[in-house]
Amino acid sequence: QVRLVESGGDSVQSGGSLELSCAISGNTDNAYSIVWFREVPGKEREGKGCVDHNRKTKYADSVKGRFTISRDNIKNTVTLRMNSLKPEDTGTYHCAADSSDVWCNNWPDIRFLEVWGQGTLVTVSS
């Protein structure tokens, strides 16, 4: 069973940057894609990006050009670099492992994610 722990959330002003980390343990054969999604109370989960087994990435239109996902299969970490942050980026960010989809073929459908971490809170003030 894969376990994921997110960190790096903070409060920043609009236009600022943050780097979130996802530490992966347990089954670390890397046979899964990693999705970052955001949760806001009262709203549906919103996928931000996906990185596949070979470190190729896909992004939501709302973050293209601002967010970058990188994956280190040796250190078993995935990083979400967030630049030019906006107040609407506020929320709790989770990383999720999808062992049924190694290549982000399901992206942007995030309904079937089964394993994710507890999340890290990002607050962007105007």
PDB file of N, CA and C in Angstrom, residues 30-115:
ATOM      1  N   ASN A  30       7.099   2.597  -8.131  1.00  0.00           N
ATOM      2  CA  ASN A  30       6.819   3.702  -9.061  1.00  0.00           C
ATOM      3  C   ASN A  30       5.835   3.334 -10.169  1.00  0.00           C
ATOM      4  N   ALA A  31       5.110   2.243 -10.012  1.00  0.00           N
ATOM      5  CA  ALA A  31       4.140   1.842 -11.032  1.00  0.00           C
ATOM      6  C   ALA A  31       2.806   2.533 -10.789  1.00  0.00           C
ATOM      7  N   TYR A  32       2.821   3.836 -10.828  1.00  0.00           N
ATOM      8  CA  TYR A  32       1.606   4.627 -10.640  1.00  0.00           C
ATOM      9  C   TYR A  32       1.864   6.052 -11.112  1.00  0.00           C
ATOM     10  N   SER A  33       0.802   6.722 -11.450  1.00  0.00           N
ATOM     11  CA  SER A  33       0.900   8.157 -11.699  1.00  0.00           C
ATOM     12  C   SER A  33       0.579   8.877 -10.386  1.00  0.00           C
ATOM     13  N   ILE A  34       0.993  10.107 -10.303  1.00  0.00           N
ATOM     14  CA  ILE A  34       0.718  10.949  -9.133  1.00  0.00           C
ATOM     15  C   ILE A  34      -0.084  12.163  -9.583  1.00  0.00           C
ATOM     16  N   VAL A  35      -1.186  12.369  -8.919  1.00  0.00           N
ATOM     17  CA  VAL A  35      -2.063  13.512  -9.215  1.00  0.00           C
ATOM     18  C   VAL A  35      -2.033  14.484  -8.038  1.00  0.00           C
ATOM     19  N   TRP A  36      -1.945  15.742  -8.326  1.00  0.00           N
ATOM     20  CA  TRP A  36      -2.173  16.786  -7.310  1.00  0.00           C
ATOM     21  C   TRP A  36      -3.589  17.322  -7.511  1.00  0.00           C
ATOM     22  N   PHE A  37      -4.346  17.359  -6.412  1.00  0.00           N
ATOM     23  CA  PHE A  37      -5.666  17.969  -6.498  1.00  0.00           C
ATOM     24  C   PHE A  37      -5.886  18.876  -5.300  1.00  0.00           C
ATOM     25  N   ARG A  38      -6.831  19.777  -5.444  1.00  0.00           N
ATOM     26  CA  ARG A  38      -7.114  20.745  -4.389  1.00  0.00           C
ATOM     27  C   ARG A  38      -8.528  20.518  -3.853  1.00  0.00           C
ATOM     28  N   GLU A  39      -8.644  20.692  -2.563  1.00  0.00           N
ATOM     29  CA  GLU A  39      -9.950  20.617  -1.910  1.00  0.00           C
ATOM     30  C   GLU A  39     -10.283  21.957  -1.288  1.00  0.00           C
ATOM     31  N   VAL A  40     -11.509  22.391  -1.510  1.00  0.00           N
ATOM     32  CA  VAL A  40     -12.052  23.587  -0.868  1.00  0.00           C
ATOM     33  C   VAL A  40     -13.411  23.189  -0.314  1.00  0.00           C
ATOM     34  N   PRO A  41     -13.681  23.491   0.951  1.00  0.00           N
ATOM     35  CA  PRO A  41     -14.980  23.104   1.534  1.00  0.00           C
ATOM     36  C   PRO A  41     -16.142  23.600   0.695  1.00  0.00           C
ATOM     37  N   GLY A  42     -17.071  22.700   0.419  1.00  0.00           N
ATOM     38  CA  GLY A  42     -18.259  23.074  -0.337  1.00  0.00           C
ATOM     39  C   GLY A  42     -18.100  23.008  -1.838  1.00  0.00           C
ATOM     40  N   LYS A  43     -16.888  22.654  -2.300  1.00  0.00           N
ATOM     41  CA  LYS A  43     -16.654  22.562  -3.734  1.00  0.00           C
ATOM     42  C   LYS A  43     -16.127  21.184  -4.104  1.00  0.00           C
ATOM     43  N   GLU A  44     -16.247  20.820  -5.367  1.00  0.00           N
ATOM     44  CA  GLU A  44     -15.691  19.553  -5.842  1.00  0.00           C
ATOM     45  C   GLU A  44     -14.167  19.622  -5.847  1.00  0.00           C
ATOM     46  N   ARG A  45     -13.562  18.451  -5.680  1.00  0.00           N
ATOM     47  CA  ARG A  45     -12.116  18.377  -5.818  1.00  0.00           C
ATOM     48  C   ARG A  45     -11.709  18.813  -7.216  1.00  0.00           C
ATOM     49  N   GLU A  46     -10.603  19.523  -7.290  1.00  0.00           N
ATOM     50  CA  GLU A  46     -10.154  20.046  -8.573  1.00  0.00           C
ATOM     51  C   GLU A  46      -8.729  19.566  -8.846  1.00  0.00           C
ATOM     52  N   GLY A  47      -8.574  18.805  -9.895  1.00  0.00           N
ATOM     53  CA  GLY A  47      -7.243  18.331 -10.264  1.00  0.00           C
ATOM     54  C   GLY A  47      -6.390  19.457 -10.784  1.00  0.00           C
ATOM     55  N   LYS A  48      -5.134  19.477 -10.380  1.00  0.00           N
ATOM     56  CA  LYS A  48      -4.214  20.512 -10.824  1.00  0.00           C
ATOM     57  C   LYS A  48      -3.187  19.966 -11.820  1.00  0.00           C
ATOM     58  N   GLY A  49      -2.795  18.728 -11.651  1.00  0.00           N
ATOM     59  CA  GLY A  49      -1.839  18.166 -12.591  1.00  0.00           C
ATOM     60  C   GLY A  49      -1.555  16.715 -12.291  1.00  0.00           C
ATOM     61  N   CYS A  50      -0.937  16.068 -13.269  1.00  0.00           N
ATOM     62  CA  CYS A  50      -0.615  14.650 -13.154  1.00  0.00           C
ATOM     63  C   CYS A  50       0.786  14.423 -13.703  1.00  0.00           C
ATOM     64  N   VAL A  51       1.554  13.563 -13.036  1.00  0.00           N
ATOM     65  CA  VAL A  51       2.868  13.171 -13.543  1.00  0.00           C
ATOM     66  C   VAL A  51       2.879  11.658 -13.660  1.00  0.00           C
ATOM     67  N   ASP A  52       3.327  11.150 -14.828  1.00  0.00           N
ATOM     68  CA  ASP A  52       3.265   9.710 -15.021  1.00  0.00           C
ATOM     69  C   ASP A  52       4.549   9.025 -14.588  1.00  0.00           C
ATOM     70  N   HIS A  53       4.599   7.747 -14.828  1.00  0.00           N
ATOM     71  CA  HIS A  53       5.736   6.917 -14.421  1.00  0.00           C
ATOM     72  C   HIS A  53       7.049   7.417 -15.008  1.00  0.00           C
ATOM     73  N   ASN A  54       6.993   7.975 -16.237  1.00  0.00           N
ATOM     74  CA  ASN A  54       8.187   8.476 -16.907  1.00  0.00           C
ATOM     75  C   ASN A  54       8.382   9.974 -16.734  1.00  0.00           C
ATOM     76  N   ARG A  55       7.672  10.565 -15.780  1.00  0.00           N
ATOM     77  CA  ARG A  55       7.809  11.970 -15.409  1.00  0.00           C
ATOM     78  C   ARG A  55       7.223  12.934 -16.435  1.00  0.00           C
ATOM     79  N   LYS A  56       6.418  12.441 -17.353  1.00  0.00           N
ATOM     80  CA  LYS A  56       5.695  13.352 -18.239  1.00  0.00           C
ATOM     81  C   LYS A  56       4.507  13.914 -17.484  1.00  0.00           C
ATOM     82  N   THR A  57       4.171  15.164 -17.782  1.00  0.00           N
ATOM     83  CA  THR A  57       3.161  15.866 -16.990  1.00  0.00           C
ATOM     84  C   THR A  57       1.993  16.367 -17.839  1.00  0.00           C
ATOM     85  N   LYS A  58       0.868  16.522 -17.165  1.00  0.00           N
ATOM     86  CA  LYS A  58      -0.328  17.143 -17.740  1.00  0.00           C
ATOM     87  C   LYS A  58      -0.878  18.081 -16.680  1.00  0.00           C
ATOM     88  N   TYR A  59      -1.476  19.195 -17.122  1.00  0.00           N
ATOM     89  CA  TYR A  59      -1.940  20.211 -16.191  1.00  0.00           C
ATOM     90  C   TYR A  59      -3.364  20.675 -16.517  1.00  0.00           C
ATOM     91  N   ALA A  60      -4.028  21.160 -15.482  1.00  0.00           N
ATOM     92  CA  ALA A  60      -5.299  21.838 -15.678  1.00  0.00           C
ATOM     93  C   ALA A  60      -5.043  23.176 -16.349  1.00  0.00           C
ATOM     94  N   ASP A  61      -5.985  23.610 -17.165  1.00  0.00           N
ATOM     95  CA  ASP A  61      -5.822  24.892 -17.861  1.00  0.00           C
ATOM     96  C   ASP A  61      -5.589  26.041 -16.883  1.00  0.00           C
ATOM     97  N   SER A  62      -6.194  25.960 -15.715  1.00  0.00           N
ATOM     98  CA  SER A  62      -6.119  27.050 -14.745  1.00  0.00           C
ATOM     99  C   SER A  62      -4.719  27.253 -14.189  1.00  0.00           C
ATOM    100  N   VAL A  63      -3.844  26.255 -14.350  1.00  0.00           N
ATOM    101  CA  VAL A  63      -2.505  26.375 -13.771  1.00  0.00           C
ATOM    102  C   VAL A  63      -1.389  26.256 -14.796  1.00  0.00           C
ATOM    103  N   LYS A  64      -1.726  26.002 -16.054  1.00  0.00           N
ATOM    104  CA  LYS A  64      -0.687  25.877 -17.083  1.00  0.00           C
ATOM    105  C   LYS A  64       0.163  27.142 -17.132  1.00  0.00           C
ATOM    106  N   GLY A  65       1.471  26.958 -17.153  1.00  0.00           N
ATOM    107  CA  GLY A  65       2.386  28.087 -17.173  1.00  0.00           C
ATOM    108  C   GLY A  65       2.715  28.628 -15.801  1.00  0.00           C
ATOM    109  N   ARG A  66       1.973  28.216 -14.771  1.00  0.00           N
ATOM    110  CA  ARG A  66       2.235  28.697 -13.408  1.00  0.00           C
ATOM    111  C   ARG A  66       2.710  27.575 -12.492  1.00  0.00           C
ATOM    112  N   PHE A  67       2.163  26.391 -12.663  1.00  0.00           N
ATOM    113  CA  PHE A  67       2.506  25.253 -11.812  1.00  0.00           C
ATOM    114  C   PHE A  67       3.367  24.264 -12.587  1.00  0.00           C
ATOM    115  N   THR A  68       4.312  23.661 -11.881  1.00  0.00           N
ATOM    116  CA  THR A  68       5.184  22.659 -12.483  1.00  0.00           C
ATOM    117  C   THR A  68       5.312  21.473 -11.543  1.00  0.00           C
ATOM    118  N   ILE A  69       5.085  20.280 -12.065  1.00  0.00           N
ATOM    119  CA  ILE A  69       5.232  19.055 -11.271  1.00  0.00           C
ATOM    120  C   ILE A  69       6.522  18.365 -11.693  1.00  0.00           C
ATOM    121  N   SER A  70       7.277  17.952 -10.703  1.00  0.00           N
ATOM    122  CA  SER A  70       8.480  17.169 -10.974  1.00  0.00           C
ATOM    123  C   SER A  70       8.459  15.926 -10.089  1.00  0.00           C
ATOM    124  N   ARG A  71       9.118  14.897 -10.578  1.00  0.00           N
ATOM    125  CA  ARG A  71       9.072  13.601  -9.885  1.00  0.00           C
ATOM    126  C   ARG A  71      10.468  13.012  -9.809  1.00  0.00           C
ATOM    127  N   ASP A  72      10.851  12.566  -8.642  1.00  0.00           N
ATOM    128  CA  ASP A  72      12.141  11.919  -8.426  1.00  0.00           C
ATOM    129  C   ASP A  72      11.862  10.470  -8.019  1.00  0.00           C
ATOM    130  N   ASN A  73      12.052   9.549  -8.945  1.00  0.00           N
ATOM    131  CA  ASN A  73      11.746   8.141  -8.678  1.00  0.00           C
ATOM    132  C   ASN A  73      12.797   7.454  -7.803  1.00  0.00           C
ATOM    133  N   ILE A  74      13.919   8.112  -7.591  1.00  0.00           N
ATOM    134  CA  ILE A  74      14.943   7.564  -6.680  1.00  0.00           C
ATOM    135  C   ILE A  74      14.621   7.969  -5.243  1.00  0.00           C
ATOM    136  N   LYS A  75      14.312   9.239  -5.066  1.00  0.00           N
ATOM    137  CA  LYS A  75      13.988   9.744  -3.730  1.00  0.00           C
ATOM    138  C   LYS A  75      12.523   9.497  -3.361  1.00  0.00           C
ATOM    139  N   ASN A  76      11.718   9.029  -4.337  1.00  0.00           N
ATOM    140  CA  ASN A  76      10.291   8.785  -4.088  1.00  0.00           C
ATOM    141  C   ASN A  76       9.581  10.041  -3.604  1.00  0.00           C
ATOM    142  N   THR A  77       9.807  11.126  -4.321  1.00  0.00           N
ATOM    143  CA  THR A  77       9.137  12.377  -4.004  1.00  0.00           C
ATOM    144  C   THR A  77       8.576  12.993  -5.286  1.00  0.00           C
ATOM    145  N   VAL A  78       7.512  13.733  -5.109  1.00  0.00           N
ATOM    146  CA  VAL A  78       6.922  14.515  -6.194  1.00  0.00           C
ATOM    147  C   VAL A  78       6.750  15.936  -5.684  1.00  0.00           C
ATOM    148  N   THR A  79       7.132  16.901  -6.485  1.00  0.00           N
ATOM    149  CA  THR A  79       7.097  18.302  -6.089  1.00  0.00           C
ATOM    150  C   THR A  79       6.123  19.071  -6.974  1.00  0.00           C
ATOM    151  N   LEU A  80       5.374  19.948  -6.347  1.00  0.00           N
ATOM    152  CA  LEU A  80       4.494  20.862  -7.082  1.00  0.00           C
ATOM    153  C   LEU A  80       5.004  22.276  -6.847  1.00  0.00           C
ATOM    154  N   ARG A  81       5.594  22.858  -7.874  1.00  0.00           N
ATOM    155  CA  ARG A  81       6.075  24.232  -7.800  1.00  0.00           C
ATOM    156  C   ARG A  81       4.951  25.144  -8.282  1.00  0.00           C
ATOM    157  N   MET A  82       4.591  26.100  -7.442  1.00  0.00           N
ATOM    158  CA  MET A  82       3.461  26.977  -7.733  1.00  0.00           C
ATOM    159  C   MET A  82       3.954  28.409  -7.799  1.00  0.00           C
ATOM    160  N   ASN A  83       3.867  29.015  -8.966  1.00  0.00           N
ATOM    161  CA  ASN A  83       4.280  30.406  -9.157  1.00  0.00           C
ATOM    162  C   ASN A  83       3.077  31.278  -9.487  1.00  0.00           C
ATOM    163  N   SER A  84       3.273  32.571  -9.358  1.00  0.00           N
ATOM    164  CA  SER A  84       2.211  33.538  -9.688  1.00  0.00           C
ATOM    165  C   SER A  84       0.894  33.141  -9.037  1.00  0.00           C
ATOM    166  N   LEU A  85       0.942  32.859  -7.762  1.00  0.00           N
ATOM    167  CA  LEU A  85      -0.246  32.378  -7.064  1.00  0.00           C
ATOM    168  C   LEU A  85      -1.334  33.439  -7.004  1.00  0.00           C
ATOM    169  N   LYS A  86      -2.573  32.962  -7.060  1.00  0.00           N
ATOM    170  CA  LYS A  86      -3.742  33.827  -7.035  1.00  0.00           C
ATOM    171  C   LYS A  86      -4.614  33.435  -5.840  1.00  0.00           C
ATOM    172  N   PRO A  87      -5.441  34.344  -5.345  1.00  0.00           N
ATOM    173  CA  PRO A  87      -6.333  33.981  -4.237  1.00  0.00           C
ATOM    174  C   PRO A  87      -7.195  32.758  -4.550  1.00  0.00           C
ATOM    175  N   GLU A  88      -7.564  32.574  -5.788  1.00  0.00           N
ATOM    176  CA  GLU A  88      -8.396  31.422  -6.155  1.00  0.00           C
ATOM    177  C   GLU A  88      -7.633  30.101  -6.127  1.00  0.00           C
ATOM    178  N   ASP A  89      -6.326  30.138  -5.887  1.00  0.00           N
ATOM    179  CA  ASP A  89      -5.547  28.907  -5.721  1.00  0.00           C
ATOM    180  C   ASP A  89      -5.628  28.382  -4.282  1.00  0.00           C
ATOM    181  N   THR A  90      -6.228  29.154  -3.398  1.00  0.00           N
ATOM    182  CA  THR A  90      -6.328  28.768  -1.993  1.00  0.00           C
ATOM    183  C   THR A  90      -7.051  27.442  -1.827  1.00  0.00           C
ATOM    184  N   GLY A  91      -6.554  26.608  -0.935  1.00  0.00           N
ATOM    185  CA  GLY A  91      -7.189  25.343  -0.632  1.00  0.00           C
ATOM    186  C   GLY A  91      -6.198  24.357  -0.039  1.00  0.00           C
ATOM    187  N   THR A  92      -6.699  23.174   0.251  1.00  0.00           N
ATOM    188  CA  THR A  92      -5.844  22.098   0.746  1.00  0.00           C
ATOM    189  C   THR A  92      -5.422  21.238  -0.439  1.00  0.00           C
ATOM    190  N   TYR A  93      -4.124  21.085  -0.578  1.00  0.00           N
ATOM    191  CA  TYR A  93      -3.576  20.354  -1.723  1.00  0.00           C
ATOM    192  C   TYR A  93      -3.175  18.954  -1.291  1.00  0.00           C
ATOM    193  N   HIS A  94      -3.608  17.994  -2.081  1.00  0.00           N
ATOM    194  CA  HIS A  94      -3.309  16.588  -1.823  1.00  0.00           C
ATOM    195  C   HIS A  94      -2.579  15.997  -3.014  1.00  0.00           C
ATOM    196  N   CYS A  95      -1.696  15.050  -2.724  1.00  0.00           N
ATOM    197  CA  CYS A  95      -1.141  14.222  -3.801  1.00  0.00           C
ATOM    198  C   CYS A  95      -1.762  12.828  -3.675  1.00  0.00           C
ATOM    199  N   ALA A  96      -2.024  12.230  -4.819  1.00  0.00           N
ATOM    200  CA  ALA A  96      -2.678  10.924  -4.863  1.00  0.00           C
ATOM    201  C   ALA A  96      -1.931  10.012  -5.814  1.00  0.00           C
ATOM    202  N   ALA A  97      -1.875   8.738  -5.479  1.00  0.00           N
ATOM    203  CA  ALA A  97      -1.250   7.739  -6.332  1.00  0.00           C
ATOM    204  C   ALA A  97      -2.327   6.919  -7.021  1.00  0.00           C
ATOM    205  N   ASP A  98      -2.186   6.747  -8.322  1.00  0.00           N
ATOM    206  CA  ASP A  98      -3.154   5.973  -9.087  1.00  0.00           C
ATOM    207  C   ASP A  98      -2.421   4.795  -9.717  1.00  0.00           C
ATOM    208  N   SER A  99      -2.515   3.632  -9.076  1.00  0.00           N
ATOM    209  CA  SER A  99      -1.812   2.452  -9.576  1.00  0.00           C
ATOM    210  C   SER A  99      -2.514   1.835 -10.784  1.00  0.00           C
ATOM    211  N   SER A 100      -3.760   2.247 -11.045  1.00  0.00           N
ATOM    212  CA  SER A 100      -4.490   1.709 -12.207  1.00  0.00           C
ATOM    213  C   SER A 100      -4.161   2.490 -13.467  1.00  0.00           C
ATOM    214  N   ASP A 101      -3.407   3.573 -13.326  1.00  0.00           N
ATOM    215  CA  ASP A 101      -3.151   4.455 -14.473  1.00  0.00           C
ATOM    216  C   ASP A 101      -1.731   4.994 -14.371  1.00  0.00           C
ATOM    217  N   VAL A 102      -0.780   4.299 -14.951  1.00  0.00           N
ATOM    218  CA  VAL A 102       0.623   4.671 -14.852  1.00  0.00           C
ATOM    219  C   VAL A 102       0.947   5.885 -15.722  1.00  0.00           C
ATOM    220  N   TRP A 103       0.150   6.145 -16.765  1.00  0.00           N
ATOM    221  CA  TRP A 103       0.494   7.130 -17.795  1.00  0.00           C
ATOM    222  C   TRP A 103      -0.383   8.365 -17.808  1.00  0.00           C
ATOM    223  N   CYS A 104      -1.129   8.619 -16.726  1.00  0.00           N
ATOM    224  CA  CYS A 104      -2.024   9.790 -16.655  1.00  0.00           C
ATOM    225  C   CYS A 104      -3.062   9.752 -17.769  1.00  0.00           C
ATOM    226  N   ASN A 105      -3.449   8.558 -18.214  1.00  0.00           N
ATOM    227  CA  ASN A 105      -4.467   8.453 -19.263  1.00  0.00           C
ATOM    228  C   ASN A 105      -5.847   8.871 -18.764  1.00  0.00           C
ATOM    229  N   ASN A 106      -6.067   8.759 -17.468  1.00  0.00           N
ATOM    230  CA  ASN A 106      -7.361   9.146 -16.925  1.00  0.00           C
ATOM    231  C   ASN A 106      -7.499  10.654 -16.774  1.00  0.00           C
ATOM    232  N   TRP A 107      -6.386  11.347 -16.729  1.00  0.00           N
ATOM    233  CA  TRP A 107      -6.409  12.808 -16.550  1.00  0.00           C
ATOM    234  C   TRP A 107      -7.285  13.448 -17.621  1.00  0.00           C
ATOM    235  N   PRO A 108      -8.157  14.430 -17.272  1.00  0.00           N
ATOM    236  CA  PRO A 108      -8.311  15.093 -15.984  1.00  0.00           C
ATOM    237  C   PRO A 108      -9.360  14.493 -15.052  1.00  0.00           C
ATOM    238  N   ASP A 109      -9.802  13.276 -15.340  1.00  0.00           N
ATOM    239  CA  ASP A 109     -10.800  12.635 -14.486  1.00  0.00           C
ATOM    240  C   ASP A 109     -10.123  12.142 -13.204  1.00  0.00           C
ATOM    241  N   ILE A 110     -10.508  12.702 -12.074  1.00  0.00           N
ATOM    242  CA  ILE A 110      -9.887  12.317 -10.798  1.00  0.00           C
ATOM    243  C   ILE A 110     -10.875  11.612  -9.881  1.00  0.00           C
ATOM    244  N   ARG A 111     -11.975  11.139 -10.450  1.00  0.00           N
ATOM    245  CA  ARG A 111     -13.018  10.551  -9.609  1.00  0.00           C
ATOM    246  C   ARG A 111     -12.613   9.231  -8.981  1.00  0.00           C
ATOM    247  N   PHE A 112     -11.660   8.527  -9.602  1.00  0.00           N
ATOM    248  CA  PHE A 112     -11.369   7.165  -9.174  1.00  0.00           C
ATOM    249  C   PHE A 112     -10.080   7.049  -8.387  1.00  0.00           C
ATOM    250  N   LEU A 113      -9.535   8.170  -7.937  1.00  0.00           N
ATOM    251  CA  LEU A 113      -8.350   8.114  -7.098  1.00  0.00           C
ATOM    252  C   LEU A 113      -8.700   7.438  -5.782  1.00  0.00           C
ATOM    253  N   GLU A 114      -7.789   6.587  -5.303  1.00  0.00           N
ATOM    254  CA  GLU A 114      -8.117   5.793  -4.112  1.00  0.00           C
ATOM    255  C   GLU A 114      -7.196   6.074  -2.926  1.00  0.00           C
ATOM    256  N   VAL A 115      -5.983   6.545  -3.186  1.00  0.00           N
ATOM    257  CA  VAL A 115      -5.025   6.750  -2.099  1.00  0.00           C
ATOM    258  C   VAL A 115      -4.454   8.154  -2.189  1.00  0.00           C
TER     259      VAL A 115
END
